Amino acid sequence: MEQPTFKLVTIEDYDRIKSLWHRAGLQSRLKGRDSFVMMQQQMEANPDLFIGAFSDDRMIGFVIGSFDGRLKGWINRLSVDPEYRRLGIAQELIARVEEALEKRGITLFCALIESSNIESLNLFRKIGYVPHDDILYVSRRKSQDI
Ligand SMILES: CC(C)(COP(=O)(O)OP(=O)(O)OC[C@H]1O[C@@H](n2cnc3c(N)ncnc32)[C@H](O)[C@@H]1OP(=O)(O)O)[C@@H](O)C(=O)NCCC(=O)NCCS
């Protein structure tokens, strides 16, 4: 296999992103924060936080970085095409998005992982993220689409 290339993606890649999420089995909120309009706004605000991995012209990996007002960085929507897994693509995407977040002064990186997602848990553990078994994620949704 050719070495994957990594580059910023734009809203022009929206259909390819959706297709990758589908292939990767990642749940997305296409009527909410993953909609075309919302993604376009997010990309315009922080274009360097949307990074794709490509084999030729095929998108085989993707990640979104985000941050909150207290300088905590988040790794979101990480996905790798099933045909290209265990090649270090996710690790490279995370490294690149962490670097972009660090340029904003962010040095604390976090991710939300479903407890049954062993692949992702192993991945984050491998690169130094520490699970917090004593913390429960709670949320209140004004809409199921968000
Ligand atoms: C999780 C995911 C992004 C990993 O992508 P990837 O490119 O295959 O990951 P990497 O090759 O960088 O893997 C690095 C490490 O992750 C762990 N890992 C990845 N896949 C694994 C698997 N199937 N079983 C066990 N550990 C696994 C291993 O520690 C691996 O290191 P190793 O290959 O040296 O053993 C990919 O499986 C995926 O897209 N899953 C579906 C979407 C998803 O769950 N996203 C994360 C949401 S939090």
Tab-separated table of C-alpha atoms and ligand atoms in Angstrom:
chain	number	residue	atom	x	y	z
A	1	MET	CA	0.000	0.000	0.000
A	2	GLU	CA	1.144	3.534	-0.745
A	3	GLN	CA	2.027	5.690	2.244
A	4	PRO	CA	-1.067	7.671	3.268
A	5	THR	CA	-0.928	11.434	2.970
A	6	PHE	CA	-2.356	13.769	5.592
A	7	LYS	CA	-3.931	17.119	4.824
A	8	LEU	CA	-6.543	19.579	5.970
A	9	VAL	CA	-10.001	18.912	4.652
A	10	THR	CA	-12.619	21.464	3.691
A	11	ILE	CA	-16.359	21.441	3.316
A	12	GLU	CA	-15.786	20.284	-0.289
A	13	ASP	CA	-14.938	16.925	1.330
A	14	TYR	CA	-18.236	16.697	3.228
A	15	ASP	CA	-19.624	13.751	1.247
A	16	ARG	CA	-16.355	11.871	1.589
A	17	ILE	CA	-16.356	12.478	5.340
A	18	LYS	CA	-19.915	11.128	5.636
A	19	SER	CA	-19.010	8.112	3.540
A	20	LEU	CA	-15.972	7.401	5.732
A	21	TRP	CA	-18.020	7.686	8.930
A	22	HIS	CA	-20.474	5.221	7.432
A	23	ARG	CA	-17.743	2.750	6.447
A	24	ALA	CA	-16.094	3.142	9.842
A	25	GLY	CA	-19.402	2.529	11.628
A	26	LEU	CA	-19.242	5.844	13.428
A	27	GLN	CA	-22.493	7.342	14.577
A	28	SER	CA	-22.925	10.933	13.398
A	29	ARG	CA	-25.445	13.686	13.953
A	30	LEU	CA	-26.189	14.664	10.389
A	31	LYS	CA	-29.130	16.831	11.410
A	32	GLY	CA	-27.159	18.465	14.209
A	33	ARG	CA	-23.508	19.294	14.750
A	34	ASP	CA	-22.360	17.098	11.841
A	35	SER	CA	-24.711	18.725	9.317
A	36	PHE	CA	-23.241	20.441	6.256
A	37	VAL	CA	-24.013	23.903	7.616
A	38	MET	CA	-22.630	23.252	11.094
A	39	MET	CA	-19.491	21.619	9.754
A	40	GLN	CA	-18.985	24.484	7.328
A	41	GLN	CA	-19.182	27.001	10.183
A	42	GLN	CA	-16.801	24.972	12.343
A	43	MET	CA	-14.318	24.561	9.488
A	44	GLU	CA	-14.367	28.266	8.696
A	45	ALA	CA	-13.686	29.118	12.346
A	46	ASN	CA	-10.857	26.572	12.812
A	47	PRO	CA	-9.749	25.171	9.451
A	48	ASP	CA	-6.600	23.572	10.868
A	49	LEU	CA	-8.590	21.283	13.184
A	50	PHE	CA	-10.126	19.135	10.416
A	51	ILE	CA	-7.550	16.644	9.225
A	52	GLY	CA	-7.893	13.799	6.755
A	53	ALA	CA	-5.754	10.842	5.746
A	54	PHE	CA	-5.774	9.890	2.076
A	55	SER	CA	-4.661	7.011	-0.081
A	56	ASP	CA	-4.498	8.500	-3.556
A	57	ASP	CA	-7.767	10.394	-3.656
A	58	ARG	CA	-9.642	8.148	-1.243
A	59	MET	CA	-10.295	9.494	2.255
A	60	ILE	CA	-9.246	6.745	4.643
A	61	GLY	CA	-9.089	8.627	7.929
A	62	PHE	CA	-10.449	11.732	9.561
A	63	VAL	CA	-10.385	13.612	12.852
A	64	ILE	CA	-11.797	16.847	14.232
A	65	GLY	CA	-10.123	18.823	16.988
A	66	SER	CA	-12.087	21.160	19.212
A	67	PHE	CA	-11.496	23.120	22.369
A	68	ASP	CA	-13.500	24.751	25.075
A	69	GLY	CA	-13.052	28.135	26.701
A	70	ARG	CA	-10.881	26.648	29.453
A	71	LEU	CA	-8.164	25.401	27.111
A	72	LYS	CA	-9.163	21.779	27.111
A	73	GLY	CA	-8.687	20.107	23.722
A	74	TRP	CA	-10.980	17.390	22.406
A	75	ILE	CA	-10.405	14.666	19.822
A	76	ASN	CA	-13.671	14.095	17.961
A	77	ARG	CA	-15.090	11.881	15.217
A	78	LEU	CA	-11.880	9.923	14.794
A	79	SER	CA	-12.430	7.329	12.083
A	80	VAL	CA	-10.300	5.075	9.915
A	81	ASP	CA	-11.503	3.029	6.949
A	82	PRO	CA	-11.721	-0.652	8.005
A	83	GLU	CA	-9.420	-1.620	5.113
A	84	TYR	CA	-6.643	0.611	6.452
A	85	ARG	CA	-6.667	-0.134	10.167
A	86	ARG	CA	-3.722	-1.087	12.400
A	87	LEU	CA	-1.358	0.940	10.232
A	88	GLY	CA	-0.927	3.822	12.663
A	89	ILE	CA	-3.250	6.182	10.788
A	90	ALA	CA	-5.331	7.069	13.853
A	91	GLN	CA	-2.196	7.716	15.889
A	92	GLU	CA	-0.894	10.072	13.198
A	93	LEU	CA	-4.230	11.916	12.971
A	94	ILE	CA	-4.289	12.408	16.731
A	95	ALA	CA	-0.672	13.616	16.785
A	96	ARG	CA	-1.448	16.163	14.078
A	97	VAL	CA	-4.612	17.481	15.669
A	98	GLU	CA	-2.893	17.701	19.075
A	99	GLU	CA	-0.156	19.769	17.421
A	100	ALA	CA	-2.753	22.157	15.963
A	101	LEU	CA	-4.428	22.467	19.369
A	102	GLU	CA	-1.097	23.039	21.094
A	103	LYS	CA	-0.518	26.067	18.875
A	104	ARG	CA	-3.461	27.593	20.767
A	105	GLY	CA	-1.772	26.953	24.105
A	106	ILE	CA	-3.733	23.784	24.780
A	107	THR	CA	-1.852	21.067	26.640
A	108	LEU	CA	-4.718	18.952	27.993
A	109	PHE	CA	-6.259	16.567	25.467
A	110	CYS	CA	-9.384	14.484	26.004
A	111	ALA	CA	-11.684	12.106	24.177
A	112	LEU	CA	-15.021	10.516	24.951
A	113	ILE	CA	-15.007	6.771	24.284
A	114	GLU	CA	-17.878	4.342	24.685
A	115	SER	CA	-16.842	1.768	27.268
A	116	SER	CA	-17.442	-1.082	24.776
A	117	ASN	CA	-15.069	0.463	22.190
A	118	ILE	CA	-11.977	-1.595	23.028
A	119	GLU	CA	-10.105	-0.601	19.817
A	120	SER	CA	-10.376	3.069	20.628
A	121	LEU	CA	-9.646	2.572	24.313
A	122	ASN	CA	-6.476	0.612	23.464
A	123	LEU	CA	-5.448	3.247	20.957
A	124	PHE	CA	-5.751	6.151	23.389
A	125	ARG	CA	-4.091	4.159	26.183
A	126	LYS	CA	-1.188	3.327	23.877
A	127	ILE	CA	-0.465	6.999	23.251
A	128	GLY	CA	-0.630	8.004	26.890
A	129	TYR	CA	-4.250	8.916	27.544
A	130	VAL	CA	-5.466	7.772	30.951
A	131	PRO	CA	-9.006	6.409	31.422
A	132	HIS	CA	-10.954	7.849	34.360
A	133	ASP	CA	-13.098	5.018	35.698
A	134	ASP	CA	-14.403	7.258	38.474
A	135	ILE	CA	-15.951	9.821	36.098
A	136	LEU	CA	-19.356	9.430	34.450
A	137	TYR	CA	-20.314	11.454	31.396
A	138	VAL	CA	-23.674	13.192	31.787
A	139	SER	CA	-25.507	15.309	29.247
A	140	ARG	CA	-28.849	16.987	28.720
A	141	ARG	CA	-30.028	17.347	25.145
A	142	LYS	CA	-32.502	19.969	24.009
A	143	SER	CA	-32.787	17.933	20.814
A	144	GLN	CA	-31.824	14.375	19.902
A	145	ASP	CA	-30.240	15.749	16.698
A	146	ILE	CA	-27.500	17.724	18.440
B	1	LIG	C1	-10.353	3.248	16.681
B	1	LIG	C2	-9.785	3.477	15.283
B	1	LIG	C3	-9.885	4.980	14.944
B	1	LIG	C4	-8.307	3.043	15.268
B	1	LIG	O1	-7.767	3.361	13.995
B	1	LIG	P1	-6.396	2.681	13.477
B	1	LIG	O2	-5.836	3.554	12.414
B	1	LIG	O3	-6.622	1.263	13.160
B	1	LIG	O4	-5.482	2.791	14.766
B	1	LIG	P2	-3.887	2.659	14.803
B	1	LIG	O5	-3.384	1.801	13.690
B	1	LIG	O6	-3.289	4.011	14.949
B	1	LIG	O7	-3.795	1.765	16.128
B	1	LIG	C5	-3.011	2.114	17.209
B	1	LIG	C6	-3.313	1.202	18.381
B	1	LIG	O8	-4.707	1.168	18.701
B	1	LIG	C7	-5.047	-0.113	19.283
B	1	LIG	N1	-5.987	-0.818	18.415
B	1	LIG	C8	-6.440	-0.386	17.217
B	1	LIG	N2	-7.308	-1.301	16.707
B	1	LIG	C9	-7.378	-2.298	17.606
B	1	LIG	C10	-8.098	-3.529	17.628
B	1	LIG	N3	-8.915	-3.908	16.621
B	1	LIG	N4	-7.943	-4.333	18.716
B	1	LIG	C11	-7.152	-3.986	19.729
B	1	LIG	N5	-6.426	-2.821	19.748
B	1	LIG	C12	-6.531	-2.004	18.696
B	1	LIG	C13	-3.727	-0.878	19.343
B	1	LIG	O9	-3.111	-0.569	20.583
B	1	LIG	C14	-2.962	-0.246	18.182
B	1	LIG	O10	-1.579	-0.425	18.284
B	1	LIG	P3	-0.901	-1.746	17.597
B	1	LIG	O11	-1.436	-1.847	16.208
B	1	LIG	O12	0.565	-1.453	17.661
B	1	LIG	O13	-1.326	-2.897	18.462
B	1	LIG	C15	-10.556	2.647	14.198
B	1	LIG	O14	-10.625	1.310	14.664
B	1	LIG	C16	-11.954	3.126	13.919
B	1	LIG	O15	-12.164	3.969	13.026
B	1	LIG	N6	-12.966	2.624	14.657
B	1	LIG	C17	-14.370	3.002	14.429
B	1	LIG	C18	-14.648	4.428	14.843
B	1	LIG	C19	-14.237	4.692	16.276
B	1	LIG	O16	-14.478	3.893	17.161
B	1	LIG	N7	-13.634	5.872	16.497
B	1	LIG	C20	-13.181	6.314	17.812
B	1	LIG	C21	-14.270	6.994	18.532
B	1	LIG	S1	-13.735	7.462	20.177
